[in-house]
Coordinates of C-alpha atoms in Angstrom, one line a residue:
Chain A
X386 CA -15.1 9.7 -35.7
X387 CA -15.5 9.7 -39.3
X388 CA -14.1 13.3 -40.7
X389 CA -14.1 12.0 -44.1
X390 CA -17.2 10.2 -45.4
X391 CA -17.9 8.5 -49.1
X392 CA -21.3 7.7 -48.2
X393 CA -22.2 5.8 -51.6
X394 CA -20.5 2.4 -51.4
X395 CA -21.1 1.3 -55.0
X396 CA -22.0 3.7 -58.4
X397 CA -22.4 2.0 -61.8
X398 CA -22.8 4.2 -64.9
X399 CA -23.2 3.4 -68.8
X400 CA -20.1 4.0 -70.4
X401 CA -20.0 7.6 -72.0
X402 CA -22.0 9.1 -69.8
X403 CA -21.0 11.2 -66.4
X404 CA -19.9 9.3 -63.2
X405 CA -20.2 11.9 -60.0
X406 CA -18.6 10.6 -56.6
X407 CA -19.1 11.7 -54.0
X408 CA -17.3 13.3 -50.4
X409 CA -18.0 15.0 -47.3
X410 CA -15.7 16.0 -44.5
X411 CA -16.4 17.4 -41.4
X412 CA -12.8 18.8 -39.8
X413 CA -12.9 22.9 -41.6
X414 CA -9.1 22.3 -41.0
X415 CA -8.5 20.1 -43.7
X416 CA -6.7 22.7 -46.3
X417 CA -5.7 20.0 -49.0
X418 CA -8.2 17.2 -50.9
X419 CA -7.3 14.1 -52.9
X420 CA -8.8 11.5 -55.1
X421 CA -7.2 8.1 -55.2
X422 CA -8.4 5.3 -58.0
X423 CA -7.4 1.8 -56.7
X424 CA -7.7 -1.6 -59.0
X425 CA -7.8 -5.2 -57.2
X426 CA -4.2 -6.4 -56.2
X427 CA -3.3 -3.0 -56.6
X428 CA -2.0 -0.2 -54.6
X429 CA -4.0 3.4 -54.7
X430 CA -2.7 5.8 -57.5
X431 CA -3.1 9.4 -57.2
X432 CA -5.8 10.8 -59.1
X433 CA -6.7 14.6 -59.1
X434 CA -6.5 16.9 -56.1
X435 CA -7.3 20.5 -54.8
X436 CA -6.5 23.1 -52.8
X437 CA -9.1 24.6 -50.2
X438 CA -8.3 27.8 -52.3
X439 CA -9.7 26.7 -55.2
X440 CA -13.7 25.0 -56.0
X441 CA -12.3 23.3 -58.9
X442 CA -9.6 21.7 -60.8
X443 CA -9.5 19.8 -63.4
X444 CA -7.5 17.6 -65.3
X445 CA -8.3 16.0 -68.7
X446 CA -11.5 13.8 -68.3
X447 CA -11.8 14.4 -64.5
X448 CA -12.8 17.4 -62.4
X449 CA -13.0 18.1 -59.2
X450 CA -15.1 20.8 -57.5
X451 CA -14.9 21.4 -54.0
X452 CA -17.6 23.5 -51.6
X453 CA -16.2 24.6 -48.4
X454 CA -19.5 26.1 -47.2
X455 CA -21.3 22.5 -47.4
X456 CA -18.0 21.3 -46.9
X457 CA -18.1 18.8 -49.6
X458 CA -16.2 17.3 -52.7
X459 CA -16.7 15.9 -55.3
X460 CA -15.2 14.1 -58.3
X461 CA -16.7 14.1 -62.2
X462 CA -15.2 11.7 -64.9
X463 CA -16.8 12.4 -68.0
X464 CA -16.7 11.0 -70.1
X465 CA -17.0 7.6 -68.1
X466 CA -14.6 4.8 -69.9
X467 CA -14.9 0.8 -69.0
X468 CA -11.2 1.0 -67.7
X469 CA -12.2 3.8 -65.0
X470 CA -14.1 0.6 -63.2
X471 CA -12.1 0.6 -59.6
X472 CA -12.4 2.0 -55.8
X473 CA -12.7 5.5 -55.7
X474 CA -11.0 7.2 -52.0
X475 CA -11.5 10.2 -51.6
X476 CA -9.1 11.9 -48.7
X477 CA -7.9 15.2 -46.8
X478 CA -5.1 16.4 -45.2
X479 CA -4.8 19.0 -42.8
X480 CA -1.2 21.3 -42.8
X481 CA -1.2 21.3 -38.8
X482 CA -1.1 17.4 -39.0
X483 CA 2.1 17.4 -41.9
X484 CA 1.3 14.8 -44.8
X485 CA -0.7 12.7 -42.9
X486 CA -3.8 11.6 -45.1
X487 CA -7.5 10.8 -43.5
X488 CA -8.8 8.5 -45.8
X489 CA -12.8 7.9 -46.9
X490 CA -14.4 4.3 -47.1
X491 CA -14.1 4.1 -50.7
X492 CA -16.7 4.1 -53.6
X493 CA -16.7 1.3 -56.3
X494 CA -17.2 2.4 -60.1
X495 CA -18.6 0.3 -62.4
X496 CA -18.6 1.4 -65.7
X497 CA -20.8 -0.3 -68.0
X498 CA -20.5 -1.1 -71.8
Chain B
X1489 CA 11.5 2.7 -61.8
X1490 CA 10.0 0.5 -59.2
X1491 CA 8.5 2.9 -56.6
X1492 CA 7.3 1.3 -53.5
X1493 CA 8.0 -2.1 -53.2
X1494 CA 6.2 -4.2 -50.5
X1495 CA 7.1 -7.9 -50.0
X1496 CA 5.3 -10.6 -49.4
X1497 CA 2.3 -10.2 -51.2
X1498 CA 0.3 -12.5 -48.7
X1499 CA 0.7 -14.5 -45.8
X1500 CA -1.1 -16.6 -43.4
X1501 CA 0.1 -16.7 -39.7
X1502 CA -1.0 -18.4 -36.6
X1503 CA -2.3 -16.6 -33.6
X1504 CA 0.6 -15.2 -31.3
X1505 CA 3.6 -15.6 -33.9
X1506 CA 5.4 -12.6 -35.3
X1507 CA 6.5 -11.2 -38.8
X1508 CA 8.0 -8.1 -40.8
X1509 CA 6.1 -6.9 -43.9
X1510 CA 9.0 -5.1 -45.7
X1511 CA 8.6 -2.1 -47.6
X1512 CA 11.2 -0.4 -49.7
X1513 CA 11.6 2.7 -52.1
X1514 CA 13.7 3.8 -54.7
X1515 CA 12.6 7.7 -54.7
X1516 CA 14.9 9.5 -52.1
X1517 CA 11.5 10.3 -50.0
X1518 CA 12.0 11.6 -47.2
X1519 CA 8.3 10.3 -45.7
X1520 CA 6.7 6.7 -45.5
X1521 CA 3.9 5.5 -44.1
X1522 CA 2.0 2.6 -43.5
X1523 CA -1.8 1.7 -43.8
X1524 CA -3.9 -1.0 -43.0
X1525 CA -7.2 -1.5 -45.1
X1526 CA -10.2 -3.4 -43.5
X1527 CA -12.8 -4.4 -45.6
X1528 CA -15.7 -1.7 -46.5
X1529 CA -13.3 0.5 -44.7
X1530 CA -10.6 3.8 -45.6
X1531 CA -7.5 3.3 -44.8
X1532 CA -5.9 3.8 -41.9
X1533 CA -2.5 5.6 -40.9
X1534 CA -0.5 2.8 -38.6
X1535 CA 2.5 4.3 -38.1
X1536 CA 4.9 6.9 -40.0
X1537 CA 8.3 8.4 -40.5
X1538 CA 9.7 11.8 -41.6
X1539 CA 13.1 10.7 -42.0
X1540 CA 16.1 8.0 -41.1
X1541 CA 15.6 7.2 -37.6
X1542 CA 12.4 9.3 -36.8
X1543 CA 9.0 7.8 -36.7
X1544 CA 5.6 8.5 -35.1
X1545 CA 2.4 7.0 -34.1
X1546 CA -0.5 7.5 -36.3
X1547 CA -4.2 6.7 -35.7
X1548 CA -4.2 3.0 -35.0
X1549 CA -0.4 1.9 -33.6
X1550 CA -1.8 -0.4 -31.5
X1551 CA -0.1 -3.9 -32.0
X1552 CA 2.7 -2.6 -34.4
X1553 CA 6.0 -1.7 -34.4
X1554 CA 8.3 0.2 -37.1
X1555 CA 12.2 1.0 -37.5
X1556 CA 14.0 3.6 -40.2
X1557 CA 17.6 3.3 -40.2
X1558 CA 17.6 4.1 -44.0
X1559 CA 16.3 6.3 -46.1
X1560 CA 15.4 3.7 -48.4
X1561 CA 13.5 1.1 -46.2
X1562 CA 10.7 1.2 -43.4
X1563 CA 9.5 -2.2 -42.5
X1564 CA 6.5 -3.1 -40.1
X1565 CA 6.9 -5.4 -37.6
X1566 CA 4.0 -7.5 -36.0
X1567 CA 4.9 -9.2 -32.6
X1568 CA 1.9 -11.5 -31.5
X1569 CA -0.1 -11.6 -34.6
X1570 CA -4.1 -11.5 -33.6
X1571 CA -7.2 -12.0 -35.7
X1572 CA -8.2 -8.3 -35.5
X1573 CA -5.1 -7.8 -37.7
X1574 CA -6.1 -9.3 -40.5
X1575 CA -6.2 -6.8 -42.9
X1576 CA -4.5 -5.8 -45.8
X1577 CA -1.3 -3.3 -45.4
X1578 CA 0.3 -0.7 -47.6
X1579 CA 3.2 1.2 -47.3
X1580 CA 3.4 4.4 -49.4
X1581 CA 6.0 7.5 -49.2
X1582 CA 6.2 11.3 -50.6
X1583 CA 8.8 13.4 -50.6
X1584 CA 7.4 15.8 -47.8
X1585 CA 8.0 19.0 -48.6
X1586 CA 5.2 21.0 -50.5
X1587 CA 1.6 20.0 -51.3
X1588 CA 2.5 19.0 -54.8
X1589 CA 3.3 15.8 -54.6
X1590 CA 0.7 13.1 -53.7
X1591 CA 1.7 9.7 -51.7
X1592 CA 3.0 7.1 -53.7
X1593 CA 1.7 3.8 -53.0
X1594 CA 2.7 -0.4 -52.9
X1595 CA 0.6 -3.0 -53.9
X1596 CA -0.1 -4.2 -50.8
X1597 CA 0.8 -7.1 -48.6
X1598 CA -2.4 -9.1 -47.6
X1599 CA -2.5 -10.7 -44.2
X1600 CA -4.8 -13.3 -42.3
X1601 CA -4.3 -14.3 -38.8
X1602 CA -6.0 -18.0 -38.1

């Protein structure tokens, strides 16, 4: 049962222009969302993240919005830089469950120059 | 700073022999975790602990087996390594209080069972 779902496995975008990823979820529980950016060799760094509260947040070149009704998130880097070339996870936690994270399969960026 | 510190990067073992990925932070967090990550896949919570001496199951424990007699360490122990554990494993922790501050990931220790 996949309650969080990155169904684009791969993007690739020109660099400056906008890269838009992608997440759906289907537990209405989850109160918390998080974007994770991952190089090869390397361990997931926190990204960006918002609160079921809120339908967006953002933070320098990234935003997130967030639509509970569709229940769906998503992530917009703009604009898009060689160096944001990586695995995108997307992931959601519900407060009943403590910290514990449900992860997406990932979406691979590849920024173009 | 170091963060979360997972040792060994890779390693190769035989069907049916055992190991201990280590994993150790240097953060005061109260919660770690670990992960396994199959190819094309999320990760996945194997196992987790809110404090010294108290862990808990997450959602695929099968196979596995954890310890937390410090704050400081929470290592992973495989006891008859099989080919569906191949994978790659992270550890991460987070303080645990709040919804402020995000999971703080290793780099990941690679594994292949042969």
């Amino acid at each position: 049962d996949q309650q969080v779902k990155q169904n684009s496995p791969s993007l690739s975008v020109q660099e400056g222009r906008i890269s838009i990823l992608n997440c759906d979820y289907t537990n209405s529980m989850f109160d918390y969302f998080l974007w994770y950016k991952k190089y090869p060799a390397e361990g997931p760094t926190f990204l960006i993240s918002i609160s079921s509260i809120k339908d967006k947040n953002e933070d320098g070149r990234f935003t997130v919005f967030l639509n509970k009704s569709a229940k769906h998130l998503s992530l917009h880097i703009v604009p898009s830089q060689p160096g944001d070339s990586a695995v995108y996870f997307c992931a959601a936690r519900n407060m009943e469950y403590g910290n514990k994270l449900v992860f997406g399969a990932g979406t691979i960026l590849r920024v173009k120059s | 700073n170091a963060g979360v510190t997972q040792t060994p990067k890779f390693r190769i073992l035989k069907i049916g022999q055992s190991m201990t990925l280590q994993c150790t932070q240097d953060m005061n967090h109260n919660y770690m975790y670990w992960y396994r990550q199959d190819p094309g896949m999320g990760l996945k919570l194997i196992y987790y602990s809110v404090g010294a001496g108290i862990t808990d199951k997450g959602e695929v424990p099968n196979g596995y087996n954890v310890s937390r007699s410090t704050t400081e360490d929470f290592p992973l122990r495989l006891e008859l390594a099989a080919p569906s554990q191949t994978s790659v494993y992270f550890c991460a922790s987070n303080p645990g209080q709040g919804v402020r501050e995000p999971q703080h990931f290793g780099d990941g220790t690679r594994l292949s069972i042969l």
